[in-house]
Amino acid sequence: MSALRPSPIAPTVDFERDGVQHGFLRLPYSRDDSAWGSVMIPVCVVRNGKGSTALLTGGNHGDEYEGPLALYELARTLDPRNVSGTVIIVPAMNYPAFRAGTRTSPIDKGNMNRSFPGRPDGTVTEKIADYFQRELLPRADIVFDFHSGGKTLDFVPFCAAHTLPDKAQEKKAFAAVEAFSAPFSMRMTEIDAVGMYDTAAEEMGKVFVTTELGGGGTSRAETVRIARRGILNVLRHAGIVDGAVEKGRTQWLDMPSGDCFAFAEDDGMIETMVDLGEPVENGQVVARIHPVGRTGQAPQEIRARMSGLLAARHFPGLVKAGDCVSVLAVAVQE
Ligand SMILES: [Zn+2]
């Protein structure tokens, strides 16, 4: 394969300069209302000398708010005198999606978390992915990417990392998850890992940590507090920010197999039979999907295929065939 062309994205910050810089990743985007226009993705760099680099992102999906709420505040308040090394903050990674309040980009329908490694000559979303892949990820020692459920899912608040073939890398990631101190900590399984930012970072050998902190296309006071405390904890744990980790109690969870997930096979109106965090027995009905086209029809029952607790659920009141209805997880006894 021939060498890829350079990224079209021009940063207005210098990643090697000490102090605080608020600027942009400027991505040329010529369009009807702005012939030589650009997408201006906010970026903040806080640097104080040599040391590790943390790359922090929110808004990978545009309708998830705990990450942006934590990271715009961190960018505004982090004092470089308390930093050893570099913190790169991109609070709204898929900025067009974030501005539209949608999971994917309104420009190209790109799902940032299925667009890696991206392309320098691709769509707007692919160009952003390519810039992270080739310019930002290589700078980082630790990569933290905030997620929540967005408009269609709701989660118990957890911090997570993946089971990895490199056990030393996995151990560092789980130690960072533990430091985050969310109410739940997850050993995560993906149903669709190709093209994910997670996978790109992990394949580069980075310590990669993520979250699911609620959802429904909004945020809650509790989940925002968890996000703000947690990200400072991770930076302290990594030795990048001064101070002790504020440990909280966390319950470790595991997603042992694909049996965790349940999907709707019909359209209808969903009735959640179990609330988030509640225990579920194998075979128990976790949700019912009511047909709404006529009266007199029995609901479809969605049964658990394993025992555990309800870690995530479909959020809107209406459901379509193929939607993820529920995710179960197993509490790990320590
Ligand atoms: Zn997400």
mmCIF file of N, CA and C in Angstrom, residues 98-207:
data_model
loop_
_atom_site.group_PDB
_atom_site.id
_atom_site.type_symbol
_atom_site.label_atom_id
_atom_site.label_comp_id
_atom_site.label_asym_id
_atom_site.label_seq_id
_atom_site.Cartn_x
_atom_site.Cartn_y
_atom_site.Cartn_z
ATOM 1 N N PHE A 98 -22.184 16.096 17.667
ATOM 2 C CA PHE A 98 -22.446 16.721 18.973
ATOM 3 C C PHE A 98 -23.315 17.969 18.814
ATOM 4 N N ARG A 99 -22.998 18.794 17.817
ATOM 5 C CA ARG A 99 -23.782 20.019 17.598
ATOM 6 C C ARG A 99 -25.209 19.706 17.145
ATOM 7 N N ALA A 100 -25.381 18.580 16.476
ATOM 8 C CA ALA A 100 -26.720 18.186 16.015
ATOM 9 C C ALA A 100 -27.472 17.396 17.092
ATOM 10 N N GLY A 101 -26.766 16.978 18.156
ATOM 11 C CA GLY A 101 -27.409 16.167 19.197
ATOM 12 C C GLY A 101 -27.773 14.773 18.720
ATOM 13 N N THR A 102 -26.976 14.273 17.779
ATOM 14 C CA THR A 102 -27.258 12.951 17.213
ATOM 15 C C THR A 102 -26.053 12.025 17.397
ATOM 16 N N ARG A 103 -26.320 10.730 17.389
ATOM 17 C CA ARG A 103 -25.251 9.747 17.569
ATOM 18 C C ARG A 103 -24.218 9.844 16.450
ATOM 19 N N THR A 104 -24.717 9.947 15.209
ATOM 20 C CA THR A 104 -23.831 9.966 14.049
ATOM 21 C C THR A 104 -23.809 11.362 13.429
ATOM 22 N N SER A 105 -22.856 11.567 12.543
ATOM 23 C CA SER A 105 -22.673 12.889 11.947
ATOM 24 C C SER A 105 -23.807 13.230 10.986
ATOM 25 N N PRO A 106 -24.364 14.444 11.092
ATOM 26 C CA PRO A 106 -25.395 14.848 10.122
ATOM 27 C C PRO A 106 -24.801 15.072 8.733
ATOM 28 N N ILE A 107 -23.469 15.199 8.620
ATOM 29 C CA ILE A 107 -22.842 15.476 7.324
ATOM 30 C C ILE A 107 -22.785 14.217 6.470
ATOM 31 N N ASP A 108 -22.332 13.123 7.084
ATOM 32 C CA ASP A 108 -22.090 11.905 6.289
ATOM 33 C C ASP A 108 -22.670 10.656 6.946
ATOM 34 N N LYS A 109 -23.442 10.839 8.020
ATOM 35 C CA LYS A 109 -24.034 9.725 8.782
ATOM 36 C C LYS A 109 -22.958 8.841 9.406
ATOM 37 N N GLY A 110 -21.731 9.366 9.517
ATOM 38 C CA GLY A 110 -20.629 8.572 10.042
ATOM 39 C C GLY A 110 -20.755 8.333 11.538
ATOM 40 N N ASN A 111 -20.651 7.058 11.930
ATOM 41 C CA ASN A 111 -20.549 6.680 13.337
ATOM 42 C C ASN A 111 -19.056 6.664 13.665
ATOM 43 N N MET A 112 -18.605 7.653 14.453
ATOM 44 C CA MET A 112 -17.164 7.771 14.730
ATOM 45 C C MET A 112 -16.586 6.445 15.223
ATOM 46 N N ASN A 113 -17.367 5.747 16.041
ATOM 47 C CA ASN A 113 -16.816 4.531 16.654
ATOM 48 C C ASN A 113 -16.920 3.299 15.756
ATOM 49 N N ARG A 114 -17.236 3.507 14.476
ATOM 50 C CA ARG A 114 -17.125 2.427 13.486
ATOM 51 C C ARG A 114 -16.309 2.910 12.291
ATOM 52 N N SER A 115 -15.574 4.025 12.457
ATOM 53 C CA SER A 115 -14.906 4.660 11.320
ATOM 54 C C SER A 115 -13.392 4.524 11.338
ATOM 55 N N PHE A 116 -12.840 3.843 12.369
ATOM 56 C CA PHE A 116 -11.382 3.719 12.452
ATOM 57 C C PHE A 116 -10.892 2.601 11.547
ATOM 58 N N PRO A 117 -9.698 2.706 10.942
ATOM 59 C CA PRO A 117 -8.693 3.756 11.143
ATOM 60 C C PRO A 117 -8.972 5.060 10.399
ATOM 61 N N GLY A 118 -10.055 5.171 9.686
ATOM 62 C CA GLY A 118 -10.365 6.406 8.968
ATOM 63 C C GLY A 118 -9.570 6.554 7.684
ATOM 64 N N ARG A 119 -9.786 7.707 7.037
ATOM 65 C CA ARG A 119 -9.099 7.981 5.769
ATOM 66 C C ARG A 119 -8.837 9.484 5.666
ATOM 67 N N PRO A 120 -7.637 9.870 5.263
ATOM 68 C CA PRO A 120 -7.366 11.306 5.093
ATOM 69 C C PRO A 120 -8.127 11.895 3.910
ATOM 70 N N ASP A 121 -8.565 11.016 2.976
ATOM 71 C CA ASP A 121 -9.297 11.492 1.798
ATOM 72 C C ASP A 121 -10.741 10.976 1.814
ATOM 73 N N GLY A 122 -11.242 10.659 3.017
ATOM 74 C CA GLY A 122 -12.592 10.108 3.125
ATOM 75 C C GLY A 122 -13.617 11.165 3.483
ATOM 76 N N THR A 123 -14.682 10.726 4.155
ATOM 77 C CA THR A 123 -15.730 11.643 4.606
ATOM 78 C C THR A 123 -15.211 12.455 5.796
ATOM 79 N N VAL A 124 -16.005 13.440 6.227
ATOM 80 C CA VAL A 124 -15.615 14.254 7.384
ATOM 81 C C VAL A 124 -15.331 13.358 8.606
ATOM 82 N N THR A 125 -16.229 12.398 8.870
ATOM 83 C CA THR A 125 -16.039 11.512 10.028
ATOM 84 C C THR A 125 -14.766 10.681 9.864
ATOM 85 N N GLU A 126 -14.530 10.174 8.666
ATOM 86 C CA GLU A 126 -13.318 9.375 8.408
ATOM 87 C C GLU A 126 -12.048 10.216 8.545
ATOM 88 N N LYS A 127 -12.137 11.490 8.181
ATOM 89 C CA LYS A 127 -10.967 12.369 8.321
ATOM 90 C C LYS A 127 -10.651 12.618 9.796
ATOM 91 N N ILE A 128 -11.687 12.771 10.617
ATOM 92 C CA ILE A 128 -11.442 12.951 12.057
ATOM 93 C C ILE A 128 -10.815 11.664 12.628
ATOM 94 N N ALA A 129 -11.381 10.517 12.264
ATOM 95 C CA ALA A 129 -10.846 9.234 12.749
ATOM 96 C C ALA A 129 -9.378 9.090 12.349
ATOM 97 N N ASP A 130 -9.058 9.409 11.108
ATOM 98 C CA ASP A 130 -7.686 9.300 10.605
ATOM 99 C C ASP A 130 -6.740 10.195 11.406
ATOM 100 N N TYR A 131 -7.211 11.386 11.766
ATOM 101 C CA TYR A 131 -6.352 12.299 12.537
ATOM 102 C C TYR A 131 -6.061 11.715 13.916
ATOM 103 N N PHE A 132 -7.068 11.134 14.549
ATOM 104 C CA PHE A 132 -6.823 10.473 15.835
ATOM 105 C C PHE A 132 -5.886 9.277 15.657
ATOM 106 N N GLN A 133 -6.135 8.491 14.623
ATOM 107 C CA GLN A 133 -5.346 7.281 14.386
ATOM 108 C C GLN A 133 -3.862 7.616 14.192
ATOM 109 N N ARG A 134 -3.573 8.642 13.387
ATOM 110 C CA ARG A 134 -2.163 8.850 12.986
ATOM 111 C C ARG A 134 -1.477 9.984 13.720
ATOM 112 N N GLU A 135 -2.242 10.922 14.308
ATOM 113 C CA GLU A 135 -1.607 12.078 14.943
ATOM 114 C C GLU A 135 -1.773 12.071 16.469
ATOM 115 N N LEU A 136 -2.967 11.771 16.959
ATOM 116 C CA LEU A 136 -3.199 11.912 18.410
ATOM 117 C C LEU A 136 -2.919 10.614 19.183
ATOM 118 N N LEU A 137 -3.447 9.491 18.726
ATOM 119 C CA LEU A 137 -3.201 8.236 19.464
ATOM 120 C C LEU A 137 -1.712 7.938 19.651
ATOM 121 N N PRO A 138 -0.868 8.136 18.622
ATOM 122 C CA PRO A 138 0.561 7.828 18.830
ATOM 123 C C PRO A 138 1.211 8.677 19.933
ATOM 124 N N ARG A 139 0.647 9.856 20.230
ATOM 125 C CA ARG A 139 1.212 10.705 21.293
ATOM 126 C C ARG A 139 0.857 10.205 22.687
ATOM 127 N N ALA A 140 -0.195 9.393 22.788
ATOM 128 C CA ALA A 140 -0.798 9.106 24.096
ATOM 129 C C ALA A 140 -0.196 7.877 24.756
ATOM 130 N N ASP A 141 -0.151 7.917 26.090
ATOM 131 C CA ASP A 141 0.142 6.720 26.879
ATOM 132 C C ASP A 141 -1.157 6.108 27.374
ATOM 133 N N ILE A 142 -2.073 6.986 27.794
ATOM 134 C CA ILE A 142 -3.374 6.527 28.274
ATOM 135 C C ILE A 142 -4.462 7.251 27.485
ATOM 136 N N VAL A 143 -5.459 6.488 27.073
ATOM 137 C CA VAL A 143 -6.531 7.013 26.223
ATOM 138 C C VAL A 143 -7.852 6.767 26.948
ATOM 139 N N PHE A 144 -8.594 7.851 27.171
ATOM 140 C CA PHE A 144 -9.856 7.719 27.902
ATOM 141 C C PHE A 144 -10.973 8.280 27.022
ATOM 142 N N ASP A 145 -11.974 7.451 26.738
ATOM 143 C CA ASP A 145 -13.070 7.838 25.837
ATOM 144 C C ASP A 145 -14.402 7.662 26.561
ATOM 145 N N PHE A 146 -15.073 8.782 26.838
ATOM 146 C CA PHE A 146 -16.358 8.739 27.552
ATOM 147 C C PHE A 146 -17.494 8.333 26.633
ATOM 148 N N HIS A 147 -18.330 7.428 27.103
ATOM 149 C CA HIS A 147 -19.600 7.136 26.447
ATOM 150 C C HIS A 147 -20.712 7.072 27.480
ATOM 151 N N SER A 148 -21.940 7.241 26.968
ATOM 152 C CA SER A 148 -23.161 6.967 27.725
ATOM 153 C C SER A 148 -24.110 6.294 26.742
ATOM 154 N N GLY A 149 -25.338 6.072 27.148
ATOM 155 C CA GLY A 149 -26.234 5.298 26.288
ATOM 156 C C GLY A 149 -26.797 6.040 25.095
ATOM 157 N N GLY A 150 -26.678 7.373 25.083
ATOM 158 C CA GLY A 150 -27.303 8.131 24.001
ATOM 159 C C GLY A 150 -28.816 8.057 24.095
ATOM 160 N N LYS A 151 -29.468 8.456 23.010
ATOM 161 C CA LYS A 151 -30.933 8.560 23.036
ATOM 162 C C LYS A 151 -31.624 7.208 23.155
ATOM 163 N N THR A 152 -30.943 6.114 22.789
ATOM 164 C CA THR A 152 -31.676 4.847 22.679
ATOM 165 C C THR A 152 -31.333 3.811 23.743
ATOM 166 N N LEU A 153 -30.297 4.056 24.559
ATOM 167 C CA LEU A 153 -29.961 3.104 25.619
ATOM 168 C C LEU A 153 -29.788 3.845 26.942
ATOM 169 N N ASP A 154 -29.940 3.102 28.040
ATOM 170 C CA ASP A 154 -29.638 3.641 29.366
ATOM 171 C C ASP A 154 -28.846 2.571 30.123
ATOM 172 N N PHE A 155 -27.781 2.987 30.809
ATOM 173 C CA PHE A 155 -26.863 2.060 31.481
ATOM 174 C C PHE A 155 -26.796 2.326 32.978
ATOM 175 N N VAL A 156 -26.482 1.300 33.760
ATOM 176 C CA VAL A 156 -25.962 1.556 35.103
ATOM 177 C C VAL A 156 -24.610 2.231 34.903
ATOM 178 N N PRO A 157 -24.233 3.174 35.763
ATOM 179 C CA PRO A 157 -22.985 3.893 35.500
ATOM 180 C C PRO A 157 -21.757 3.010 35.729
ATOM 181 N N PHE A 158 -21.014 2.769 34.639
ATOM 182 C CA PHE A 158 -19.786 1.988 34.807
ATOM 183 C C PHE A 158 -18.638 2.540 33.986
ATOM 184 N N CYS A 159 -17.432 2.248 34.486
ATOM 185 C CA CYS A 159 -16.184 2.467 33.763
ATOM 186 C C CYS A 159 -15.752 1.094 33.284
ATOM 187 N N ALA A 160 -15.069 1.018 32.137
ATOM 188 C CA ALA A 160 -14.813 -0.290 31.535
ATOM 189 C C ALA A 160 -13.504 -0.342 30.776
ATOM 190 N N ALA A 161 -12.990 -1.571 30.680
ATOM 191 C CA ALA A 161 -11.900 -1.870 29.749
ATOM 192 C C ALA A 161 -12.162 -3.271 29.209
ATOM 193 N N HIS A 162 -11.417 -3.600 28.158
ATOM 194 C CA HIS A 162 -11.637 -4.888 27.495
ATOM 195 C C HIS A 162 -10.647 -5.936 27.969
ATOM 196 N N THR A 163 -11.079 -7.169 27.909
ATOM 197 C CA THR A 163 -10.163 -8.295 28.042
ATOM 198 C C THR A 163 -9.260 -8.272 26.805
ATOM 199 N N LEU A 164 -7.924 -8.364 27.016
ATOM 200 C CA LEU A 164 -6.981 -8.207 25.906
ATOM 201 C C LEU A 164 -6.020 -9.387 25.843
ATOM 202 N N PRO A 165 -5.504 -9.672 24.642
ATOM 203 C CA PRO A 165 -4.496 -10.739 24.534
ATOM 204 C C PRO A 165 -3.223 -10.414 25.319
ATOM 205 N N ASP A 166 -2.833 -9.137 25.384
ATOM 206 C CA ASP A 166 -1.643 -8.717 26.138
ATOM 207 C C ASP A 166 -2.062 -8.472 27.588
ATOM 208 N N LYS A 167 -1.704 -9.400 28.470
ATOM 209 C CA LYS A 167 -2.210 -9.337 29.844
ATOM 210 C C LYS A 167 -1.609 -8.172 30.640
ATOM 211 N N ALA A 168 -0.389 -7.753 30.291
ATOM 212 C CA ALA A 168 0.209 -6.602 30.983
ATOM 213 C C ALA A 168 -0.574 -5.328 30.635
ATOM 214 N N GLN A 169 -0.908 -5.190 29.353
ATOM 215 C CA GLN A 169 -1.711 -4.051 28.890
ATOM 216 C C GLN A 169 -3.096 -4.089 29.532
ATOM 217 N N GLU A 170 -3.706 -5.271 29.595
ATOM 218 C CA GLU A 170 -5.035 -5.439 30.204
ATOM 219 C C GLU A 170 -5.011 -5.051 31.686
ATOM 220 N N LYS A 171 -3.957 -5.459 32.373
ATOM 221 C CA LYS A 171 -3.861 -5.174 33.808
ATOM 222 C C LYS A 171 -3.798 -3.670 34.066
ATOM 223 N N LYS A 172 -3.016 -2.956 33.237
ATOM 224 C CA LYS A 172 -2.928 -1.488 33.387
ATOM 225 C C LYS A 172 -4.282 -0.831 33.135
ATOM 226 N N ALA A 173 -5.011 -1.344 32.141
ATOM 227 C CA ALA A 173 -6.327 -0.765 31.823
ATOM 228 C C ALA A 173 -7.304 -1.011 32.977
ATOM 229 N N PHE A 174 -7.319 -2.219 33.522
ATOM 230 C CA PHE A 174 -8.247 -2.503 34.630
ATOM 231 C C PHE A 174 -7.861 -1.726 35.889
ATOM 232 N N ALA A 175 -6.560 -1.472 36.094
ATOM 233 C CA ALA A 175 -6.144 -0.655 37.241
ATOM 234 C C ALA A 175 -6.660 0.782 37.093
ATOM 235 N N ALA A 176 -6.654 1.290 35.873
ATOM 236 C CA ALA A 176 -7.185 2.644 35.625
ATOM 237 C C ALA A 176 -8.700 2.672 35.819
ATOM 238 N N VAL A 177 -9.378 1.595 35.407
ATOM 239 C CA VAL A 177 -10.836 1.490 35.626
ATOM 240 C C VAL A 177 -11.132 1.521 37.129
ATOM 241 N N GLU A 178 -10.360 0.758 37.882
ATOM 242 C CA GLU A 178 -10.533 0.703 39.343
ATOM 243 C C GLU A 178 -10.337 2.107 39.944
ATOM 244 N N ALA A 179 -9.331 2.834 39.450
ATOM 245 C CA ALA A 179 -9.064 4.185 39.960
ATOM 246 C C ALA A 179 -10.220 5.140 39.654
ATOM 247 N N PHE A 180 -10.864 4.976 38.509
ATOM 248 C CA PHE A 180 -11.992 5.844 38.134
ATOM 249 C C PHE A 180 -13.073 5.810 39.214
ATOM 250 N N SER A 181 -13.278 4.623 39.809
ATOM 251 C CA SER A 181 -14.199 4.456 40.944
ATOM 252 C C SER A 181 -15.647 4.813 40.613
ATOM 253 N N ALA A 182 -16.135 4.304 39.493
ATOM 254 C CA ALA A 182 -17.578 4.378 39.209
ATOM 255 C C ALA A 182 -18.283 3.366 40.108
ATOM 256 N N PRO A 183 -19.584 3.505 40.303
ATOM 257 C CA PRO A 183 -20.308 2.495 41.095
ATOM 258 C C PRO A 183 -20.114 1.078 40.560
ATOM 259 N N PHE A 184 -19.969 0.945 39.222
ATOM 260 C CA PHE A 184 -19.692 -0.357 38.611
ATOM 261 C C PHE A 184 -18.448 -0.254 37.727
ATOM 262 N N SER A 185 -17.706 -1.364 37.655
ATOM 263 C CA SER A 185 -16.527 -1.476 36.786
ATOM 264 C C SER A 185 -16.717 -2.719 35.935
ATOM 265 N N MET A 186 -16.528 -2.582 34.631
ATOM 266 C CA MET A 186 -16.918 -3.659 33.704
ATOM 267 C C MET A 186 -15.737 -4.227 32.940
ATOM 268 N N ARG A 187 -15.685 -5.562 32.896
ATOM 269 C CA ARG A 187 -14.831 -6.256 31.926
ATOM 270 C C ARG A 187 -15.698 -6.434 30.692
ATOM 271 N N MET A 188 -15.431 -5.629 29.676
ATOM 272 C CA MET A 188 -16.406 -5.454 28.603
ATOM 273 C C MET A 188 -16.167 -6.375 27.424
ATOM 274 N N THR A 189 -17.281 -6.844 26.852
ATOM 275 C CA THR A 189 -17.290 -7.588 25.593
ATOM 276 C C THR A 189 -17.971 -6.714 24.548
ATOM 277 N N GLU A 190 -17.424 -6.673 23.347
ATOM 278 C CA GLU A 190 -18.046 -5.907 22.266
ATOM 279 C C GLU A 190 -18.792 -6.844 21.333
ATOM 280 N N ILE A 191 -19.932 -6.358 20.796
ATOM 281 C CA ILE A 191 -20.639 -7.172 19.801
ATOM 282 C C ILE A 191 -20.181 -6.812 18.394
ATOM 283 N N ASP A 192 -19.438 -5.716 18.247
ATOM 284 C CA ASP A 192 -19.149 -5.188 16.910
ATOM 285 C C ASP A 192 -17.876 -4.345 17.009
ATOM 286 N N ALA A 193 -16.704 -4.997 17.199
ATOM 287 C CA ALA A 193 -15.485 -4.268 17.560
ATOM 288 C C ALA A 193 -14.748 -3.674 16.362
ATOM 289 N N VAL A 194 -15.135 -4.050 15.138
ATOM 290 C CA VAL A 194 -14.403 -3.574 13.958
ATOM 291 C C VAL A 194 -14.659 -2.074 13.766
ATOM 292 N N GLY A 195 -13.566 -1.331 13.574
ATOM 293 C CA GLY A 195 -13.700 0.101 13.311
ATOM 294 C C GLY A 195 -13.817 0.948 14.555
ATOM 295 N N MET A 196 -13.741 0.330 15.737
ATOM 296 C CA MET A 196 -13.884 1.106 16.966
ATOM 297 C C MET A 196 -12.591 1.844 17.315
ATOM 298 N N TYR A 197 -12.752 3.018 17.913
ATOM 299 C CA TYR A 197 -11.627 3.786 18.460
ATOM 300 C C TYR A 197 -10.910 2.940 19.513
ATOM 301 N N ASP A 198 -11.700 2.242 20.335
ATOM 302 C CA ASP A 198 -11.151 1.352 21.367
ATOM 303 C C ASP A 198 -10.111 0.410 20.767
ATOM 304 N N THR A 199 -10.540 -0.272 19.694
ATOM 305 C CA THR A 199 -9.695 -1.281 19.059
ATOM 306 C C THR A 199 -8.440 -0.635 18.475
ATOM 307 N N ALA A 200 -8.602 0.534 17.863
ATOM 308 C CA ALA A 200 -7.448 1.242 17.279
ATOM 309 C C ALA A 200 -6.418 1.548 18.361
ATOM 310 N N ALA A 201 -6.886 2.047 19.520
ATOM 311 C CA ALA A 201 -5.972 2.401 20.609
ATOM 312 C C ALA A 201 -5.317 1.144 21.189
ATOM 313 N N GLU A 202 -6.117 0.117 21.389
ATOM 314 C CA GLU A 202 -5.586 -1.115 22.001
ATOM 315 C C GLU A 202 -4.571 -1.786 21.085
ATOM 316 N N GLU A 203 -4.842 -1.781 19.780
ATOM 317 C CA GLU A 203 -3.896 -2.409 18.846
ATOM 318 C C GLU A 203 -2.577 -1.647 18.786
ATOM 319 N N MET A 204 -2.593 -0.371 19.181
ATOM 320 C CA MET A 204 -1.363 0.419 19.270
ATOM 321 C C MET A 204 -0.657 0.203 20.600
ATOM 322 N N GLY A 205 -1.247 -0.636 21.464
ATOM 323 C CA GLY A 205 -0.628 -0.935 22.757
ATOM 324 C C GLY A 205 -0.945 0.077 23.842
ATOM 325 N N LYS A 206 -1.915 0.966 23.587
ATOM 326 C CA LYS A 206 -2.249 1.998 24.570
ATOM 327 C C LYS A 206 -3.116 1.425 25.686
ATOM 328 N N VAL A 207 -3.051 2.083 26.847
ATOM 329 C CA VAL A 207 -3.987 1.784 27.929
ATOM 330 C C VAL A 207 -5.285 2.502 27.568
#
